[in-house]
Coordinates of C-alpha atoms and ligand atoms in Angstrom, one line a residue:
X260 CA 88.9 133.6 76.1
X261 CA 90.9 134.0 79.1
X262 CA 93.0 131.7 80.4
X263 CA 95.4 131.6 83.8
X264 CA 97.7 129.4 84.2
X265 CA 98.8 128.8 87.8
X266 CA 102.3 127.4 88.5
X267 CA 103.1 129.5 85.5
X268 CA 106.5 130.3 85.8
X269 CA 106.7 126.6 85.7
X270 CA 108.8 124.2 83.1
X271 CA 105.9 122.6 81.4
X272 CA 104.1 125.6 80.5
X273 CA 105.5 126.1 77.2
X274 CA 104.5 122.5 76.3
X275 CA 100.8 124.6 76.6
X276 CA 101.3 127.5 75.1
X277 CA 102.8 125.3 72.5
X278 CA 99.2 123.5 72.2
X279 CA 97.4 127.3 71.6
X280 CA 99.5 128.2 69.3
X281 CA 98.3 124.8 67.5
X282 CA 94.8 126.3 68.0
X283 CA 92.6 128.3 65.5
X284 CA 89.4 127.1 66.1
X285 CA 86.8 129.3 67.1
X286 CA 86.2 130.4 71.0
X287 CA 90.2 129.6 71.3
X288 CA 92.4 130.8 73.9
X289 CA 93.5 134.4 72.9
X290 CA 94.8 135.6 76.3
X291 CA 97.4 133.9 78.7
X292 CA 97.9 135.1 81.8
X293 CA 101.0 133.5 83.8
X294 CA 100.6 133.5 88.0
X295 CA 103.2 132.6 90.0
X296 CA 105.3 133.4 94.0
X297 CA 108.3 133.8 91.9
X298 CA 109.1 136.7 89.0
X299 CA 112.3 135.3 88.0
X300 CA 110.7 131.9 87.0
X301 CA 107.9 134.2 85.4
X302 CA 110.7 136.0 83.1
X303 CA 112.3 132.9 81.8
X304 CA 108.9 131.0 81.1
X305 CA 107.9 134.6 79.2
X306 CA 111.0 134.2 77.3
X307 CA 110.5 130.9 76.0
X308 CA 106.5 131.7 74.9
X309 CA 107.7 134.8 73.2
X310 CA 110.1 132.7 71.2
X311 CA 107.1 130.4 70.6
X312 CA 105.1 132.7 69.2
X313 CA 107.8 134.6 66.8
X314 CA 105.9 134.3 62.8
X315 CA 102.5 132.8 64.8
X316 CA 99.9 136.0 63.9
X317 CA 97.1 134.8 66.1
X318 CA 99.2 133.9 68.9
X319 CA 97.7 134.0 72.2
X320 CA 98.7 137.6 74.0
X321 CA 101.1 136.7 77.3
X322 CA 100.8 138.5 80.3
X323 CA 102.4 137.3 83.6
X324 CA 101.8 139.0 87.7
X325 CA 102.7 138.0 90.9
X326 CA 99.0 138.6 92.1
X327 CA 96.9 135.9 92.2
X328 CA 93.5 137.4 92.3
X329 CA 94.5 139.3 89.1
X330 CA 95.2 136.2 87.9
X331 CA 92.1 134.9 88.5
X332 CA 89.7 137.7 87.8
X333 CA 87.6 137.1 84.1
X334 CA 89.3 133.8 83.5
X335 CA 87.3 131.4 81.6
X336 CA 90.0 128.3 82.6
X337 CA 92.1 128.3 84.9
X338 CA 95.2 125.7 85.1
X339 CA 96.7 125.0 88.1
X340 CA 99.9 123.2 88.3
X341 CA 101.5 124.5 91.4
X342 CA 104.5 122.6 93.5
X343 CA 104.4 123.7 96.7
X344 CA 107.7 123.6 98.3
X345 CA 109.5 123.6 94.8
X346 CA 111.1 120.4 93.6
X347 CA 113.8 121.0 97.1
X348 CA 110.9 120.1 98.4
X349 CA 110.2 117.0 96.7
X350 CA 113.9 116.1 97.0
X351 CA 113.0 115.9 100.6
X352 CA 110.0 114.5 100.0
X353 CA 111.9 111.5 98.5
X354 CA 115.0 111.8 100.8
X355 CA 113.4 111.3 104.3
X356 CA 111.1 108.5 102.7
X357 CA 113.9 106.6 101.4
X358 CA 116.2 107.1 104.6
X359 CA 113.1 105.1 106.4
X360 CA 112.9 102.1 104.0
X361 CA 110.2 103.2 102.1
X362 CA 109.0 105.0 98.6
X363 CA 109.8 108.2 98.6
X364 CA 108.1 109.3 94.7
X365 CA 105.9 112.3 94.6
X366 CA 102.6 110.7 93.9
X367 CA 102.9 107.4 95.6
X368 CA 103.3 105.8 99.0
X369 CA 105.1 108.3 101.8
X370 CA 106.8 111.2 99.8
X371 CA 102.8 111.6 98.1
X372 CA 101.4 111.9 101.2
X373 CA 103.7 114.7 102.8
X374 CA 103.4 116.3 99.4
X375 CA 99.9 116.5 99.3
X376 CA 99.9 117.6 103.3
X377 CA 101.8 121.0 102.3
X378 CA 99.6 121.1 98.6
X379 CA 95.8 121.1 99.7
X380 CA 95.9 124.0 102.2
X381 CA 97.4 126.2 99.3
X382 CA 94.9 124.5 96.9
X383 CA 92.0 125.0 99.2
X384 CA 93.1 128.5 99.1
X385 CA 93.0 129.0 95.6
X386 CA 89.7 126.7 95.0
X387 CA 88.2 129.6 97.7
X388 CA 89.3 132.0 95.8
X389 CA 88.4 130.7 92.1
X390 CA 84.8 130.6 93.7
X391 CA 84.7 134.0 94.7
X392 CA 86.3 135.8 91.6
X393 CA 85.9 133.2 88.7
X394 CA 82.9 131.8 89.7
X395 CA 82.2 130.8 86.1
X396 CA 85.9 129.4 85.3
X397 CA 86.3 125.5 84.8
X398 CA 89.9 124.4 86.8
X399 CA 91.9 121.8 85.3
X400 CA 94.1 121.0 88.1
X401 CA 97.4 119.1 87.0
X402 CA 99.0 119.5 90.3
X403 CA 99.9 116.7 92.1
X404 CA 98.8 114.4 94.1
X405 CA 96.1 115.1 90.9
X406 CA 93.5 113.0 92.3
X407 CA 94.3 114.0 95.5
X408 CA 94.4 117.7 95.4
X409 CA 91.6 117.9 92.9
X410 CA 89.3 116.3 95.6
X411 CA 90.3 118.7 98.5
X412 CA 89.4 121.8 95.5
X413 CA 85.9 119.8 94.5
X414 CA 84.9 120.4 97.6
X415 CA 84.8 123.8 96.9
X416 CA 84.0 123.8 93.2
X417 CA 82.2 120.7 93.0
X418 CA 82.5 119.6 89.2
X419 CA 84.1 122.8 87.8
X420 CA 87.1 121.3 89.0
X421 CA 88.5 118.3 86.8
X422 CA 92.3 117.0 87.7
X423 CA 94.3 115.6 84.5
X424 CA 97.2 113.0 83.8
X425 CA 98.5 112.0 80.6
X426 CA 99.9 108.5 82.4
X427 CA 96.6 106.8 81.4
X428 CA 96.3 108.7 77.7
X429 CA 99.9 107.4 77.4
X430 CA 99.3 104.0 78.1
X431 CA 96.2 103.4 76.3
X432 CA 97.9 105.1 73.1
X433 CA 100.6 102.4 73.5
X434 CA 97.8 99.6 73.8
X435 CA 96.4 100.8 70.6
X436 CA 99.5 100.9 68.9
X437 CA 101.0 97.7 69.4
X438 CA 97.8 95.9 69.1
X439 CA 97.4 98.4 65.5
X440 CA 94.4 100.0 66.2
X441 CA 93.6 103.6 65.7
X442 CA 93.5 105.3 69.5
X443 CA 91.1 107.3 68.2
X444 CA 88.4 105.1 67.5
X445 CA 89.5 102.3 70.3
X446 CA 87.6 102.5 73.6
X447 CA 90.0 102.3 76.7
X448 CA 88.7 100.9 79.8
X449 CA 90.9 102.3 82.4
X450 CA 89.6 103.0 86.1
X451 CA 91.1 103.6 89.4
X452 CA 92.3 106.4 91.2
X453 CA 94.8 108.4 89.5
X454 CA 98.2 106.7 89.1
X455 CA 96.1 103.6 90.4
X456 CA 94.7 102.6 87.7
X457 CA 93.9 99.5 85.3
X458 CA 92.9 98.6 81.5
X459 CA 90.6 95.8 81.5
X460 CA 89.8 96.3 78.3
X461 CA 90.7 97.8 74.9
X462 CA 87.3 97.9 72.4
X463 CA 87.2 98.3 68.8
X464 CA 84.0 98.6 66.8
X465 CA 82.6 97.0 70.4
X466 CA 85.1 94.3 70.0
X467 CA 87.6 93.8 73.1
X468 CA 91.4 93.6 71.4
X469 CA 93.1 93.2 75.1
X470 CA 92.9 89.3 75.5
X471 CA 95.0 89.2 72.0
X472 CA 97.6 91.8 73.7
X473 CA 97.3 89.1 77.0
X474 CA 98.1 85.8 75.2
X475 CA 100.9 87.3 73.2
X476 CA 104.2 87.2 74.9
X477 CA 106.1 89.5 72.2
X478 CA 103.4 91.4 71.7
X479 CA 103.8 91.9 75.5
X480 CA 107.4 92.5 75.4
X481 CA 107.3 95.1 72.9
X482 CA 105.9 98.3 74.7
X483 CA 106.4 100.3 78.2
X484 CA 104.4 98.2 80.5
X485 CA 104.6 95.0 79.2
X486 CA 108.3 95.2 79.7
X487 CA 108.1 96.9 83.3
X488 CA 105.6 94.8 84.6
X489 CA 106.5 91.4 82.3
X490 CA 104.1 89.2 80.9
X491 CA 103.8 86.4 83.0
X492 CA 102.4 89.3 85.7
X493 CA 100.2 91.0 83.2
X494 CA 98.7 87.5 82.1
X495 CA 98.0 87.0 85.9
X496 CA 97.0 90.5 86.7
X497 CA 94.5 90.1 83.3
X498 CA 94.7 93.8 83.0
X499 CA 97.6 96.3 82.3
X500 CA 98.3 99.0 85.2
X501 CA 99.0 102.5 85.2
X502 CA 103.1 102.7 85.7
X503 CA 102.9 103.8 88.9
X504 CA 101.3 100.3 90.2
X505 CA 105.3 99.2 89.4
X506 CA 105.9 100.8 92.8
X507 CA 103.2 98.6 94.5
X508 CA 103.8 95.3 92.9
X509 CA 107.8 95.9 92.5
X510 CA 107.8 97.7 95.8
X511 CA 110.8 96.1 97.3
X512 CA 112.8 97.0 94.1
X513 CA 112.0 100.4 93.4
X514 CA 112.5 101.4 97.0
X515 CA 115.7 99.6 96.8
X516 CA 116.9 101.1 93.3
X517 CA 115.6 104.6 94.4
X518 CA 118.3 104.5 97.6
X519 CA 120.9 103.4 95.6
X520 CA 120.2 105.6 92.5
X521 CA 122.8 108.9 93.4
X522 CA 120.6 111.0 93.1
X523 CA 116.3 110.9 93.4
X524 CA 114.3 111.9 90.7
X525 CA 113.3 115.1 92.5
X526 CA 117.3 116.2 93.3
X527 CA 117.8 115.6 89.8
X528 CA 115.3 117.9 88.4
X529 CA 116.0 120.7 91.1
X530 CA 119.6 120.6 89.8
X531 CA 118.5 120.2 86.3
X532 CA 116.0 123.0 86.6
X533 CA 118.2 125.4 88.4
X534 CA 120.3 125.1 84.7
X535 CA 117.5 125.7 82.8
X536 CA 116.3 129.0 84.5
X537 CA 119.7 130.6 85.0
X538 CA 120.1 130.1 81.5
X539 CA 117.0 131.4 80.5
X540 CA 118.2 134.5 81.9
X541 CA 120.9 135.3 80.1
X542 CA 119.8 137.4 77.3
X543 CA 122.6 136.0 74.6
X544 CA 121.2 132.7 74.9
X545 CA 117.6 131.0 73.3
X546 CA 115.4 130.2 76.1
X547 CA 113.3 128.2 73.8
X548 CA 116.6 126.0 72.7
X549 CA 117.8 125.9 76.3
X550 CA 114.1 124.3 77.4
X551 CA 113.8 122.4 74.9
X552 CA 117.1 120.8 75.3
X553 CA 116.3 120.4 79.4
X554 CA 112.9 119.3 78.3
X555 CA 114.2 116.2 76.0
X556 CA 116.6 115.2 78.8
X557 CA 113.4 114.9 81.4
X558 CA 111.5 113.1 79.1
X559 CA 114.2 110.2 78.6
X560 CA 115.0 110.0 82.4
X561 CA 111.3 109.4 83.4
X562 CA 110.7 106.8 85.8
X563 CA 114.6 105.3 84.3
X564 CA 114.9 103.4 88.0
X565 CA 112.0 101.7 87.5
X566 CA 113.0 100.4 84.0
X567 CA 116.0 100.4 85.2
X568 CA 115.3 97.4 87.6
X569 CA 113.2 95.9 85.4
X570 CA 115.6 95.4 83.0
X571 CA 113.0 97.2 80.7
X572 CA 115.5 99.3 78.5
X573 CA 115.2 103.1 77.3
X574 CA 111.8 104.9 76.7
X575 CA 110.7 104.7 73.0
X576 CA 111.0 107.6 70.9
X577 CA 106.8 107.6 70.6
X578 CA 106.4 107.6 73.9
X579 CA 109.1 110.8 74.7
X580 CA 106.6 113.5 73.2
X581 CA 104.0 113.8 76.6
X582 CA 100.4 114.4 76.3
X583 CA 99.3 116.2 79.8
X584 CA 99.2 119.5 76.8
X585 CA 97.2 117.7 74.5
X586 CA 94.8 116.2 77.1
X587 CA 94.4 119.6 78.7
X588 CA 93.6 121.2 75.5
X589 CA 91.1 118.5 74.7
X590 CA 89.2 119.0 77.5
X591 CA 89.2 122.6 77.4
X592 CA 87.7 122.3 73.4
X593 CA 85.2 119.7 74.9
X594 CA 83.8 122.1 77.2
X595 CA 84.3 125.1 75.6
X596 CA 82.9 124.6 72.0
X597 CA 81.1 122.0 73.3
X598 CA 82.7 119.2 71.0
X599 CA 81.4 115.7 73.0
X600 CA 85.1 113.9 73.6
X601 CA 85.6 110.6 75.5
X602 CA 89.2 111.6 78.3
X603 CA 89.9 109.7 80.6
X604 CA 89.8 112.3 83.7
X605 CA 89.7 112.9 87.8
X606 CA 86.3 113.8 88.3
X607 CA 84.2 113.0 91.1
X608 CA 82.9 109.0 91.6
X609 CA 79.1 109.7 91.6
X610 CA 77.5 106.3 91.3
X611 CA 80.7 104.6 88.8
X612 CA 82.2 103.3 91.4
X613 CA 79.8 101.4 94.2
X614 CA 82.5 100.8 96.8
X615 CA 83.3 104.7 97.0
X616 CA 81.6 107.0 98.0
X617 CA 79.4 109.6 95.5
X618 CA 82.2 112.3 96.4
X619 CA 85.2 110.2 95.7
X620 CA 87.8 111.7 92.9
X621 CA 88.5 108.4 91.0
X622 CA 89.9 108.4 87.5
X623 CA 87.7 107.3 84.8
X624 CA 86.9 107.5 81.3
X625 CA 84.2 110.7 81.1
X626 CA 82.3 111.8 78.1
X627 CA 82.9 115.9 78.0
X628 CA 80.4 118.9 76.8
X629 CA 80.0 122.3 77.5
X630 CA 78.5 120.8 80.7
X631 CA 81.6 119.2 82.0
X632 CA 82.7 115.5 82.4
X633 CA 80.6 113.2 83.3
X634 CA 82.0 109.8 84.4
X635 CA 80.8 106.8 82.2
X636 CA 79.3 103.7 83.7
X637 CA 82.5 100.8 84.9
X638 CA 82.4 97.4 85.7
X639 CA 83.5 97.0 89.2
X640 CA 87.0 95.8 89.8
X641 CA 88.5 93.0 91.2
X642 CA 88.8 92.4 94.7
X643 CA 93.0 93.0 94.9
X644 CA 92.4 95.9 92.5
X645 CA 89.3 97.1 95.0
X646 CA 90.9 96.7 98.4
X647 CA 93.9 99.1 97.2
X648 CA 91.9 101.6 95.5
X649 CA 90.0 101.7 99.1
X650 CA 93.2 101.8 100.9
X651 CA 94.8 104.6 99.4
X652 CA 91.1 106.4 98.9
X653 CA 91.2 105.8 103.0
X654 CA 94.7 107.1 102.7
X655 CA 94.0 110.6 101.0
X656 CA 90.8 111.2 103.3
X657 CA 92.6 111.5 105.8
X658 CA 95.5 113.8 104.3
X659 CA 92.0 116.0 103.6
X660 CA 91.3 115.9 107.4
X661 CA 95.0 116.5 108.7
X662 CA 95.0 119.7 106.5
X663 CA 91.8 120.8 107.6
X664 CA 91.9 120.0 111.4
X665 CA 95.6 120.5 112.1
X666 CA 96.2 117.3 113.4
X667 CA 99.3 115.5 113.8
X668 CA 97.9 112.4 115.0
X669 CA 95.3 112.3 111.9
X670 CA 98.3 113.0 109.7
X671 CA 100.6 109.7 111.3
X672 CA 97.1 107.8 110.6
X673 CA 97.3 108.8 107.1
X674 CA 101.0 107.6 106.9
X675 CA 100.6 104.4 108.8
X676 CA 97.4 103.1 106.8
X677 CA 99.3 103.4 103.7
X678 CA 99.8 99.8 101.8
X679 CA 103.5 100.9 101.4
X680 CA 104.1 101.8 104.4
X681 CA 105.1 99.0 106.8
X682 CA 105.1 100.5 110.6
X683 CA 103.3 102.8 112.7
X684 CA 106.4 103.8 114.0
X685 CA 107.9 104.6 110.5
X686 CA 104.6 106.8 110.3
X687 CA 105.6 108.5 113.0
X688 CA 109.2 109.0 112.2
X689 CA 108.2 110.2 108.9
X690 CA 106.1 112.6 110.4
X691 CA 108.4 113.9 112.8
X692 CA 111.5 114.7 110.2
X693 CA 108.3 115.7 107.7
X694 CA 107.5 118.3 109.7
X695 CA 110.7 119.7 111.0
X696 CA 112.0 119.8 107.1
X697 CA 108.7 121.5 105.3
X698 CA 108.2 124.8 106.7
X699 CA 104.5 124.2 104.9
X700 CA 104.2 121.4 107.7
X701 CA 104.1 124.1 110.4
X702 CA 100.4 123.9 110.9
X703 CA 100.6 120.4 112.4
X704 CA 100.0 120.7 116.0
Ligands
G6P852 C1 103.8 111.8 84.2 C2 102.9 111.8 85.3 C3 102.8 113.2 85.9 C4 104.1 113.8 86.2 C5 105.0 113.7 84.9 C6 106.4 114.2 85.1 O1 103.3 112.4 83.1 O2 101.6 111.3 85.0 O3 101.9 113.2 87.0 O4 104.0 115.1 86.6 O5 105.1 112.4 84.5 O6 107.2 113.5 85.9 P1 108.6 114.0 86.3 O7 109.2 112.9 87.2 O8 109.4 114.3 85.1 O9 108.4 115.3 87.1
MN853 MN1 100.1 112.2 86.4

């Protein structure tokens, strides 16, 4: 089995290859074939899987190119976790957003929408081409927006396209944990959009364990969320969110500890990154020590602003070790030995949602076989979580538009009817220094 990895000169590809190498099974992955714009990224990330695979005998072969339709051509899977515009370009992303008064992250609010503006043309791209020369392969697109950019490809694969997060995995894993149940046998009820989500629910044996989670305050207290979001909010909200809802309901905060933080996440990582691939170059150095040095150092940074001004403390040692490999493995196991598996997944709404429509990426808990994920039935939600799934569903529609038609106006539209964004002006504005700093922007007229 072939499988390409797009975005493969990229930092989290070795946690992947890491998850092969894990794999014996039958129908595995036995060929890896890195694609990515830049060589030099290519050579360190090669470096670090050859190190990898040193004493593993059945270790997936590694090939890498510069061409993306030999990337794509006899894949089986195909990953895709591209950045368009590089993490300078999220810096900016977060920079302009900030300098405005509002949230400048790479998912969420502003800096998510000028992101996804320069990603779906280039994912359209490749979603045209995957048609053409894979038109067999299952994508699993990790690329941010996720549920975003997934939507602008499933218009082009339909449901051979499935986008992937570990925040929800994460966060029902912790639920188990502090409420001692086995994740593997406890049933998460988490939908939304992706990071726009809620658990309503945790079931054991049929039995909901969340309300016993809800009415205990050091229970509450003692994992990620509870501590982000406090108690007395989770008790209200009646559900736990995804992490990235602290942007919505801490909004004012996080914009504010984001502009006074020295440096944004994404500056951060470009500088931090920069380290790790000139290192990786040098041939009297490990490239597999240097990553995974950089890679522990990313972990305990995550989202540290927002727990930060929360007051919420230092990320647990449980919660340091990821899961996006582990969920993308998962899935490709489901499908490919056709092993039935309950993920939680971006896949398009069909009927799970009633106030979306049947084309709608939403995130949801989908049982997976060899014919794909198929969304499981949800309750609705409730009318605050509704109107901003709607919102930001409304949102991302028309980011899908403004890269198809071109239009600027289409694009402030999508800016301006964002719940976190607070002006039509500031759209504008945003926009305007958008544009003139992403040379991806250019085809806004
Ligand atoms: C979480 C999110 C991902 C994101 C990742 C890394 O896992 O769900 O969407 O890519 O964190 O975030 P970072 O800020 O380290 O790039
Ligand atoms: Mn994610």
């Amino acid at each position: 089995m072939k499988l390409t990895i797009l975005g493969g000169g990229g930092f989290r590809v070795p946690l992947v290859y890491g998850a092969l190498l894990a794999d014996h099974g039958e129908g595995r992955v036995t060929e890896v074939v890195l694609h990515d714009p830049d060589d030099r990224r290519l050579r360190a990330v090669s470096r670090v899987l050859a190190e990898q695979a040193e004493g593993v005998p059945d270790a997936p072969v590694v090939a890498a190119t510069t061409d993306l339709d030999e990337a794509l051509r006899g894949a089986g899977f195909v990953f895709s976790a591209i950045r368009v515009g590089g993490l300078e370009g999220r810096a900016a992303d977060e920079r302009i957003a900030l300098a405005a008064g509002v949230l400048g992250q790479e998912t969420v609010g502003a800096g998510g929408i000028a992101y996804g503006l320069r990603t779906v043309p280039v994912a359209v791209d490749i979603a045209r081409r995957v048609a053409r020369l894979a038109p067999d392969a299952w994508v699993i697109n990790f690329t941010n927006p996720a549920g975003l950019v997934t939507e602008a490809m499933a218009r082009h694969l339909g449901d051979r396209v499935i986008g992937i997060c570990d925040s929800p995995v994460g966060l029902g894993r912790r639920i188990a944990r502090v409420l001692g149940a086995d994740p593997k046998h406890a049933f998460v009820d988490y939908v939304g959009l992706n990071h726009l989500g809620w658990v309503r629910a945790l079931r054991v044996a049929g039995r909901d364990e969340l309300p016993r989670l809800l009415g205990d305050p050091a229970l509450l207290g003692s994992f990620e969320e509870g501590r982000l979001f406090g108690a007395d909010w989770l008790r209200s909200l009646g559900a736990i969110p995804n992490e990235y809802l602290h942007y919505y309901y801490f909004n004012r905060e996080t914009v504010r500890a984001y502009q006074r933080a020295e440096r944004t996440r994404g500056a951060f990582l470009r500088d931090q990154q920069a380290r790790f691939y000139a290192e990786a170059a040098d041939p009297g150095v490990s490239a597999l020590r240097a990553w995974d040095r950089t890679r522990a150092e990313r972990e305990a940074t995550y989202m540290a602003e927002n727990r930060e001004s929360a007051g919420a403390g230092e990320r647990e040692e449980e919660d340091l070790s990821g899961g996006y490999e582990k969920v993308a493995l998962a899935l490709m196991r489901a499908i490919a030995r056709d092993e039935r598996a309950t993920l939680i997944l971006n896949v398009r709404n069909r009927s799970t949602l009633r106030v979306l429509d049947a084309d709608a990426v939403v995130e949801v808990p989908c049982l997976v076989d060899a014919g794909g994920a198929h969304p499981l039935a949800a309750d609705p939600l409730p009318g605050h979580a509704t109107g901003l799934v709607c919102a930001v569903k409304d949102v991302e529609r028309q980011v899908l538009s403004a890269a198809e038609s071109g239009s600027r106006a289409t694009a402030v539209k999508a800016f301006a009817l964002h719940p976190l964004v607070d002006s039509v002006n500031v759209a504008r504005r945003l926009v305007d220094e958008y544009a003139a700093a992403h040379p991806g922007l250019g085809y806004l007229k």
